[in-house]
CSV table of C-alpha atoms in Angstrom, one decimal:
chain,number,residue,atom,x,y,z
A,1,PHE,CA,19.8,-62.7,-71.1
A,2,GLY,CA,19.5,-62.2,-74.2
A,3,HIS,CA,22.9,-62.3,-75.3
A,4,VAL,CA,23.0,-65.6,-73.7
A,5,LEU,CA,20.0,-66.8,-75.8
A,6,VAL,CA,22.2,-65.1,-79.2
A,7,ASP,CA,25.6,-66.8,-77.7
A,8,GLY,CA,23.0,-70.3,-77.1
A,9,LEU,CA,21.5,-69.9,-80.8
A,10,MET,CA,25.2,-69.6,-82.5
A,11,LEU,CA,26.9,-72.6,-80.5
A,12,PHE,CA,23.5,-74.5,-81.6
A,13,LEU,CA,24.1,-73.1,-85.5
A,14,PHE,CA,27.8,-73.9,-85.1
A,15,HIS,CA,27.6,-77.6,-83.9
A,16,ALA,CA,24.7,-78.2,-86.3
A,17,GLN,CA,26.8,-77.4,-89.2
A,18,ILE,CA,29.3,-79.5,-88.1
A,19,ALA,CA,26.6,-82.7,-87.4
A,20,ILE,CA,25.0,-82.0,-90.6
A,21,VAL,CA,28.3,-81.9,-93.1
A,22,ASP,CA,29.5,-85.1,-90.9
A,23,LEU,CA,26.0,-87.1,-91.5
A,24,LEU,CA,26.3,-86.0,-95.3
A,25,VAL,CA,29.8,-87.3,-95.9
A,26,GLU,CA,29.1,-90.2,-94.0
A,27,ALA,CA,26.1,-91.4,-95.8
A,28,ARG,CA,27.7,-90.6,-99.0
A,29,TYR,CA,31.0,-92.8,-98.8
A,30,THR,CA,28.7,-95.7,-97.4
A,31,GLU,CA,26.9,-95.6,-100.4
A,32,LYS,CA,29.9,-96.0,-102.5
A,33,MET,CA,31.1,-99.3,-100.1
A,34,LEU,CA,27.6,-100.2,-100.2
A,35,GLU,CA,28.0,-100.5,-104.4
A,36,LYS,CA,30.8,-102.6,-104.0
A,37,PRO,CA,30.4,-104.6,-100.6
A,38,PHE,CA,34.0,-106.3,-100.8
A,39,THR,CA,35.9,-103.1,-100.6
A,40,GLY,CA,38.0,-102.3,-97.7
A,41,PRO,CA,38.1,-99.5,-95.4
A,42,ASP,CA,39.8,-96.8,-97.7
A,43,ILE,CA,37.3,-94.6,-98.2
A,44,PRO,CA,37.0,-94.0,-94.5
A,45,THR,CA,40.7,-93.9,-93.4
A,46,ALA,CA,40.8,-91.1,-96.6
A,47,VAL,CA,38.3,-89.3,-94.7
A,48,TRP,CA,39.3,-89.4,-91.0
A,49,GLY,CA,42.9,-88.9,-92.2
A,50,THR,CA,42.0,-85.7,-93.6
A,51,LEU,CA,39.6,-84.5,-90.7
A,52,ALA,CA,42.6,-85.2,-88.3
A,53,VAL,CA,44.8,-82.7,-90.9
A,54,GLY,CA,42.0,-80.1,-90.8
A,55,GLN,CA,42.1,-80.5,-87.0
A,56,LEU,CA,46.0,-79.7,-87.1
A,57,VAL,CA,45.5,-76.5,-88.9
A,58,ALA,CA,42.9,-75.6,-86.6
A,59,ILE,CA,45.0,-76.0,-83.6
A,60,TRP,CA,47.9,-74.0,-85.1
A,61,ILE,CA,45.3,-71.0,-86.1
A,62,VAL,CA,44.0,-70.7,-82.6
A,63,GLY,CA,47.4,-71.4,-80.7
A,64,PRO,CA,48.7,-67.6,-81.4
A,65,PHE,CA,44.5,-66.2,-80.9
A,66,ALA,CA,44.7,-67.5,-77.2
A,67,THR,CA,48.4,-66.7,-76.3
A,68,ALA,CA,47.5,-63.3,-77.7
A,69,TYR,CA,44.0,-63.3,-75.5
A,70,THR,CA,46.3,-64.9,-72.5
A,71,GLN,CA,48.8,-62.1,-72.5
A,72,SER,CA,47.0,-58.9,-73.1
A,73,GLY,CA,43.5,-59.8,-71.4
A,74,ASP,CA,42.0,-58.0,-74.9
A,75,PHE,CA,38.9,-59.8,-75.8
A,76,TRP,CA,39.1,-58.8,-79.1
A,77,TRP,CA,41.7,-61.9,-79.8
A,78,ILE,CA,38.4,-63.9,-79.1
A,79,ARG,CA,36.3,-62.3,-81.4
A,80,ALA,CA,38.6,-62.4,-84.4
A,81,LEU,CA,39.4,-66.1,-83.9
A,82,PHE,CA,35.2,-66.2,-84.2
A,83,PHE,CA,35.4,-64.5,-87.2
A,84,VAL,CA,38.3,-66.3,-88.9
A,85,GLY,CA,36.1,-69.2,-87.6
A,86,ALA,CA,33.1,-68.4,-89.9
A,87,VAL,CA,35.2,-67.8,-93.1
A,88,MET,CA,36.7,-71.1,-92.8
A,89,ALA,CA,33.6,-72.9,-92.0
A,90,ALA,CA,32.0,-70.9,-95.1
A,91,HIS,CA,34.0,-72.9,-97.3
A,92,VAL,CA,31.7,-75.9,-97.5
A,93,LEU,CA,29.4,-73.5,-99.8
A,94,VAL,CA,31.7,-74.8,-102.3
A,95,PRO,CA,31.2,-78.0,-103.1
A,96,LEU,CA,27.7,-77.7,-102.1
A,97,CYS,CA,27.6,-75.3,-104.9
A,98,TYR,CA,29.1,-77.5,-107.5
A,99,GLY,CA,27.2,-80.5,-105.9
A,100,CYS,CA,30.7,-82.5,-105.4
A,101,LEU,CA,28.2,-84.8,-103.1
A,102,ASP,CA,26.4,-85.7,-106.6
A,103,GLU,CA,22.8,-86.3,-104.9
A,104,SER,CA,19.5,-85.5,-106.7
A,105,ARG,CA,16.6,-84.2,-105.4
A,106,SER,CA,14.0,-86.5,-103.6
A,107,THR,CA,10.6,-85.6,-105.1
A,108,VAL,CA,9.5,-88.6,-103.2
A,109,VAL,CA,10.0,-87.8,-99.5
A,110,SER,CA,6.9,-89.4,-97.6
A,111,GLN,CA,7.5,-92.5,-99.6
A,112,THR,CA,10.9,-92.6,-98.2
A,113,TYR,CA,9.8,-91.7,-94.5
A,114,GLU,CA,7.1,-94.7,-94.8
A,115,GLU,CA,10.0,-97.3,-95.8
A,116,HIS,CA,12.3,-96.3,-93.2
A,117,ARG,CA,9.8,-95.3,-90.5
A,118,ASP,CA,11.1,-97.4,-88.0
A,119,LEU,CA,14.9,-96.0,-88.4
A,120,PHE,CA,13.2,-92.0,-88.3
A,121,ASP,CA,11.4,-92.9,-85.6
A,122,CYS,CA,14.5,-93.9,-83.4
A,123,THR,CA,16.3,-90.8,-84.9
A,124,LEU,CA,13.8,-88.7,-83.2
A,125,CYS,CA,13.5,-90.3,-80.4
A,126,VAL,CA,17.9,-89.8,-79.6
A,127,ALA,CA,17.4,-86.3,-80.3
A,128,VAL,CA,14.3,-86.1,-77.8
A,129,ALA,CA,17.0,-88.0,-75.6
A,130,ALA,CA,19.7,-85.3,-76.2
A,131,VAL,CA,17.3,-82.7,-75.6
A,132,LEU,CA,16.4,-84.5,-72.2
A,133,ASN,CA,19.3,-85.0,-71.1
A,134,VAL,CA,20.7,-81.4,-71.2
A,135,ALA,CA,17.3,-80.5,-69.3
A,136,ALA,CA,18.6,-83.5,-66.5
A,137,ASN,CA,21.5,-82.1,-66.1
A,138,ILE,CA,20.5,-78.4,-65.6
A,139,ILE,CA,17.5,-79.6,-63.2
A,140,ASN,CA,20.5,-81.6,-61.0
A,141,ARG,CA,22.8,-78.9,-61.1
A,142,GLU,CA,20.2,-75.7,-59.9
A,143,VAL,CA,17.6,-77.9,-57.8
A,144,ILE,CA,18.8,-81.3,-56.5
A,145,ALA,CA,22.3,-80.6,-56.4
A,146,PRO,CA,22.0,-77.7,-53.6
A,147,HIS,CA,20.4,-80.0,-51.3
A,148,VAL,CA,22.7,-83.2,-51.3
A,149,PRO,CA,26.0,-83.7,-50.1
A,150,GLU,CA,28.5,-83.2,-52.7
A,151,HIS,CA,29.8,-86.5,-53.2
A,152,LEU,CA,26.1,-87.6,-53.8
A,153,SER,CA,25.0,-84.9,-56.1
A,154,GLY,CA,26.1,-87.0,-59.4
A,155,ILE,CA,23.9,-90.1,-58.2
A,156,PRO,CA,20.1,-89.0,-59.5
A,157,LEU,CA,22.3,-87.8,-62.8
A,158,LEU,CA,23.9,-91.3,-62.9
A,159,CYS,CA,20.9,-93.2,-62.7
A,160,TRP,CA,19.3,-91.2,-64.7
A,161,SER,CA,21.4,-91.6,-67.6
A,162,ILE,CA,21.3,-95.7,-66.9
A,163,LEU,CA,17.5,-95.0,-67.1
A,164,ILE,CA,17.4,-93.5,-70.5
A,165,ALA,CA,20.3,-95.8,-72.1
A,166,ILE,CA,18.5,-98.9,-71.2
A,167,ALA,CA,15.3,-97.0,-73.0
A,168,MET,CA,17.1,-96.6,-75.9
A,169,VAL,CA,18.5,-99.3,-76.4
A,170,GLY,CA,15.3,-101.6,-75.8
A,171,LEU,CA,14.0,-99.0,-78.6
A,172,ILE,CA,16.7,-99.8,-81.1
A,173,PHE,CA,16.5,-103.6,-80.4
A,174,ARG,CA,12.4,-102.9,-81.5
A,175,LYS,CA,12.8,-101.0,-84.1
A,176,LEU,CA,16.0,-101.8,-86.1
A,177,ASP,CA,17.5,-104.6,-88.0
A,178,ARG,CA,18.7,-106.8,-85.0
A,179,LEU,CA,22.6,-107.2,-86.6
A,180,LEU,CA,22.8,-103.5,-86.6
A,181,ALA,CA,21.0,-103.1,-83.0
A,182,LYS,CA,24.1,-105.2,-82.0
A,183,ALA,CA,26.6,-103.4,-83.3
A,184,THR,CA,25.0,-99.5,-82.5
A,185,THR,CA,24.7,-101.0,-79.0
A,186,TYR,CA,27.8,-102.5,-78.9
A,187,LEU,CA,29.6,-98.9,-79.7
A,188,PHE,CA,27.3,-97.3,-77.5
A,189,LEU,CA,28.7,-99.7,-74.4
A,190,THR,CA,32.3,-99.2,-75.4
A,191,SER,CA,31.9,-95.5,-75.5
A,192,ALA,CA,29.7,-95.0,-72.4
A,193,LEU,CA,32.0,-97.6,-70.2
A,194,TYR,CA,35.0,-96.3,-71.0
A,195,VAL,CA,35.8,-93.9,-68.3
A,196,SER,CA,38.8,-91.5,-68.8
A,197,ILE,CA,40.2,-88.5,-66.9
A,198,TYR,CA,42.0,-86.4,-70.0
A,199,PRO,CA,38.3,-84.8,-71.3
A,200,MET,CA,38.2,-83.7,-67.5
A,201,ASP,CA,39.5,-79.8,-67.9
A,202,THR,CA,38.3,-79.3,-64.1
A,203,PHE,CA,40.9,-81.9,-63.1
A,204,TRP,CA,43.9,-81.1,-65.7
A,205,LEU,CA,43.6,-77.2,-65.0
A,206,ALA,CA,42.2,-76.6,-61.8
A,207,GLY,CA,44.4,-74.5,-59.9
A,208,GLU,CA,45.9,-75.1,-56.2
A,209,GLN,CA,42.4,-74.1,-54.0
A,210,CYS,CA,40.5,-76.3,-56.2
A,211,ILE,CA,42.5,-79.5,-56.3
A,212,PRO,CA,45.6,-79.3,-53.7
A,213,GLY,CA,48.7,-80.6,-55.4
A,214,GLY,CA,46.9,-81.6,-58.9
A,215,PRO,CA,48.5,-81.4,-62.2
A,216,ASN,CA,47.3,-77.6,-62.9
A,217,ILE,CA,48.7,-77.6,-66.8
A,218,SER,CA,48.2,-74.1,-68.3
A,219,PRO,CA,45.3,-74.0,-71.1
A,220,THR,CA,47.7,-72.6,-73.7
A,221,PHE,CA,49.8,-76.4,-73.3
A,222,LYS,CA,46.9,-78.0,-73.3
A,223,THR,CA,45.4,-76.4,-76.3
A,224,ALA,CA,48.7,-75.4,-78.5
A,225,VAL,CA,51.1,-78.7,-77.5
A,226,ALA,CA,48.7,-81.2,-76.7
A,227,GLY,CA,46.3,-80.5,-79.4
A,228,THR,CA,49.2,-80.3,-82.1
A,229,MET,CA,50.0,-83.9,-80.8
A,230,SER,CA,47.4,-85.1,-80.8
A,231,ALA,CA,46.1,-84.0,-84.1
A,232,VAL,CA,49.4,-85.6,-85.6
A,233,PHE,CA,49.0,-89.2,-83.6
A,234,GLY,CA,45.2,-88.8,-84.8
A,235,ILE,CA,46.5,-88.9,-88.2
A,236,LEU,CA,49.9,-91.8,-87.6
A,237,SER,CA,47.0,-94.0,-86.3
A,238,THR,CA,44.8,-93.6,-89.2
A,239,GLY,CA,47.5,-94.8,-91.4
A,240,LEU,CA,48.5,-97.6,-88.7
A,241,PHE,CA,44.6,-99.0,-89.5
A,242,GLN,CA,44.9,-98.7,-93.0
A,243,GLY,CA,48.2,-100.4,-93.4
A,244,LEU,CA,47.7,-102.8,-90.2
A,245,MET,CA,44.3,-103.7,-89.7
A,246,SER,CA,42.4,-102.8,-93.0
A,247,ASN,CA,42.6,-106.6,-93.9
A,248,TRP,CA,41.3,-107.9,-90.7
A,249,LYS,CA,38.1,-109.2,-89.4
A,250,PHE,CA,36.1,-106.9,-87.3
A,251,ARG,CA,36.0,-108.9,-84.1
A,252,PRO,CA,40.0,-109.0,-83.8
A,253,CYS,CA,40.2,-105.6,-84.1
A,254,PHE,CA,37.6,-104.8,-81.6
A,255,TRP,CA,39.5,-107.5,-79.6
A,256,LEU,CA,42.8,-105.8,-79.7
A,257,THR,CA,41.5,-102.3,-78.8
A,258,THR,CA,39.4,-103.2,-75.9
A,259,LEU,CA,42.5,-105.1,-74.3
A,260,VAL,CA,44.6,-101.8,-75.1
A,261,ARG,CA,41.9,-99.4,-73.9
A,262,CYS,CA,42.0,-101.7,-70.3
A,263,ILE,CA,45.8,-101.7,-69.8
A,264,VAL,CA,45.5,-97.5,-70.7
A,265,GLY,CA,43.0,-97.0,-67.7
A,266,LEU,CA,45.9,-97.7,-65.5
A,267,TRP,CA,47.9,-94.6,-67.4
A,268,ASP,CA,44.6,-93.1,-65.2
A,269,VAL,CA,45.4,-94.6,-62.2
A,270,VAL,CA,49.2,-93.3,-61.6
A,271,VAL,CA,47.9,-89.5,-62.6
A,272,VAL,CA,44.9,-89.4,-59.9
A,273,MET,CA,46.9,-91.0,-57.3
A,274,ARG,CA,49.8,-88.7,-58.2
A,275,TRP,CA,52.6,-91.9,-58.1
A,276,ASN,CA,54.1,-89.6,-61.1
A,277,VAL,CA,54.8,-86.8,-58.8
A,278,GLY,CA,58.9,-86.1,-58.4
A,279,TYR,CA,59.2,-88.6,-61.1
A,280,ILE,CA,57.5,-87.6,-64.3
A,281,PRO,CA,56.1,-84.4,-65.0
A,282,ASP,CA,52.4,-83.9,-65.2
A,283,GLU,CA,52.6,-82.3,-68.9
A,284,VAL,CA,54.6,-85.4,-69.9
A,285,MET,CA,51.9,-87.9,-68.6
A,286,PHE,CA,48.9,-85.6,-70.3
A,287,LEU,CA,50.9,-85.5,-73.3
A,288,VAL,CA,51.9,-89.5,-73.5
A,289,GLY,CA,48.2,-90.8,-72.1
A,290,GLY,CA,46.2,-88.0,-73.8
A,291,SER,CA,47.3,-86.9,-76.6
A,292,ILE,CA,49.3,-90.1,-78.0
A,293,ILE,CA,48.3,-93.2,-76.3
A,294,GLU,CA,44.1,-92.3,-76.1
A,295,THR,CA,44.2,-90.8,-79.2
A,296,VAL,CA,45.5,-93.7,-81.0
A,297,VAL,CA,43.6,-96.7,-79.3
A,298,LEU,CA,40.5,-94.5,-79.9
A,299,GLN,CA,40.9,-93.8,-83.6
A,300,LEU,CA,41.9,-97.3,-84.1
A,301,ASP,CA,39.0,-98.6,-82.1
A,302,HIS,CA,36.5,-96.0,-84.3
A,303,MET,CA,37.8,-97.2,-87.4
A,304,PRO,CA,36.1,-100.4,-87.5
A,305,GLY,CA,32.8,-99.0,-86.1
A,306,VAL,CA,32.5,-96.7,-88.7
A,307,VAL,CA,33.4,-99.1,-91.5
A,308,LEU,CA,30.8,-102.0,-89.8
A,309,THR,CA,28.3,-99.7,-89.8
A,310,SER,CA,28.9,-98.7,-93.1
A,311,LYS,CA,28.4,-102.1,-94.3
A,312,LEU,CA,25.1,-102.9,-92.3
A,313,CYS,CA,23.0,-99.8,-93.1
A,314,ASP,CA,20.4,-99.5,-96.1
A,315,ARG,CA,22.1,-96.8,-98.7
A,316,THR,CA,19.1,-94.8,-99.1
A,317,ALA,CA,18.7,-94.1,-95.9
A,318,ALA,CA,23.3,-94.0,-94.4
A,319,ALA,CA,22.6,-90.8,-92.7
A,320,SER,CA,20.0,-91.3,-90.5
A,321,THR,CA,21.7,-94.5,-89.2
A,322,PHE,CA,24.9,-92.6,-88.2
A,323,ALA,CA,22.9,-89.5,-86.8
A,324,ILE,CA,21.7,-93.0,-84.0
A,325,LEU,CA,25.3,-93.1,-83.4
């Protein structure tokens, strides 16, 4: 039990570092964009393009370790991979020590809180809601699911998700500027209502006993090959947005990506119904659907959302605004 707590703490710290660095960078380039309100998405494009390059490098590092572990079964390879990851994660100390974010120490924390109290309250409520969602998942799996038919086991969690979503949207409209609240709600709904099978490892990796006639894709293929393709097309989609859509208004950007999302959803239907069997291999369906089409569409949809939020939030509380998202 002690090892489980330590592992959980390490994973928490791992994700905390990612979230903190992400929010600080977004807040910093938001300040730069607000200094010149009529600038385009050049800075977010550079940031997210660099992130995609980093993901590509990470996949190339993980691939050999994962392959060695799969072939040998020696858990040492996993330990070595975490050690390499820890060393690479420590690089964030370099820009921190050299003050690359160019920030000054705040001496009026209480005043800042009072000025943006509603925003900070929303951020706190979102964090509490996230913890409650974890608790709801555990209760549903351990307490409710064993006593209801399997096909109904997800209904209580669905009802809880809808309830907490309505509560959070109501809170956002009550506490935030109305235009920012509308934009935040739209971005939330586009994410919540887009159902995709590609993040579902249980579907793609399940063996014959779990899903008869299922894809049964190997973990190495999903991690190395599909991951590489996803990172590459993440870079290309960022460049596509900068070159093609950077001068568009926000609404046409969202109209186009929403339309493409609806069309791409048909690709999921083909895979689930197994209409591709005998014609197109599952690996190709996963590469084209999950690593190429979905990556491009999600990135093209995400970029205008980031730019829109950067234009609407207060420069003195940008990190908290992005934390709500």
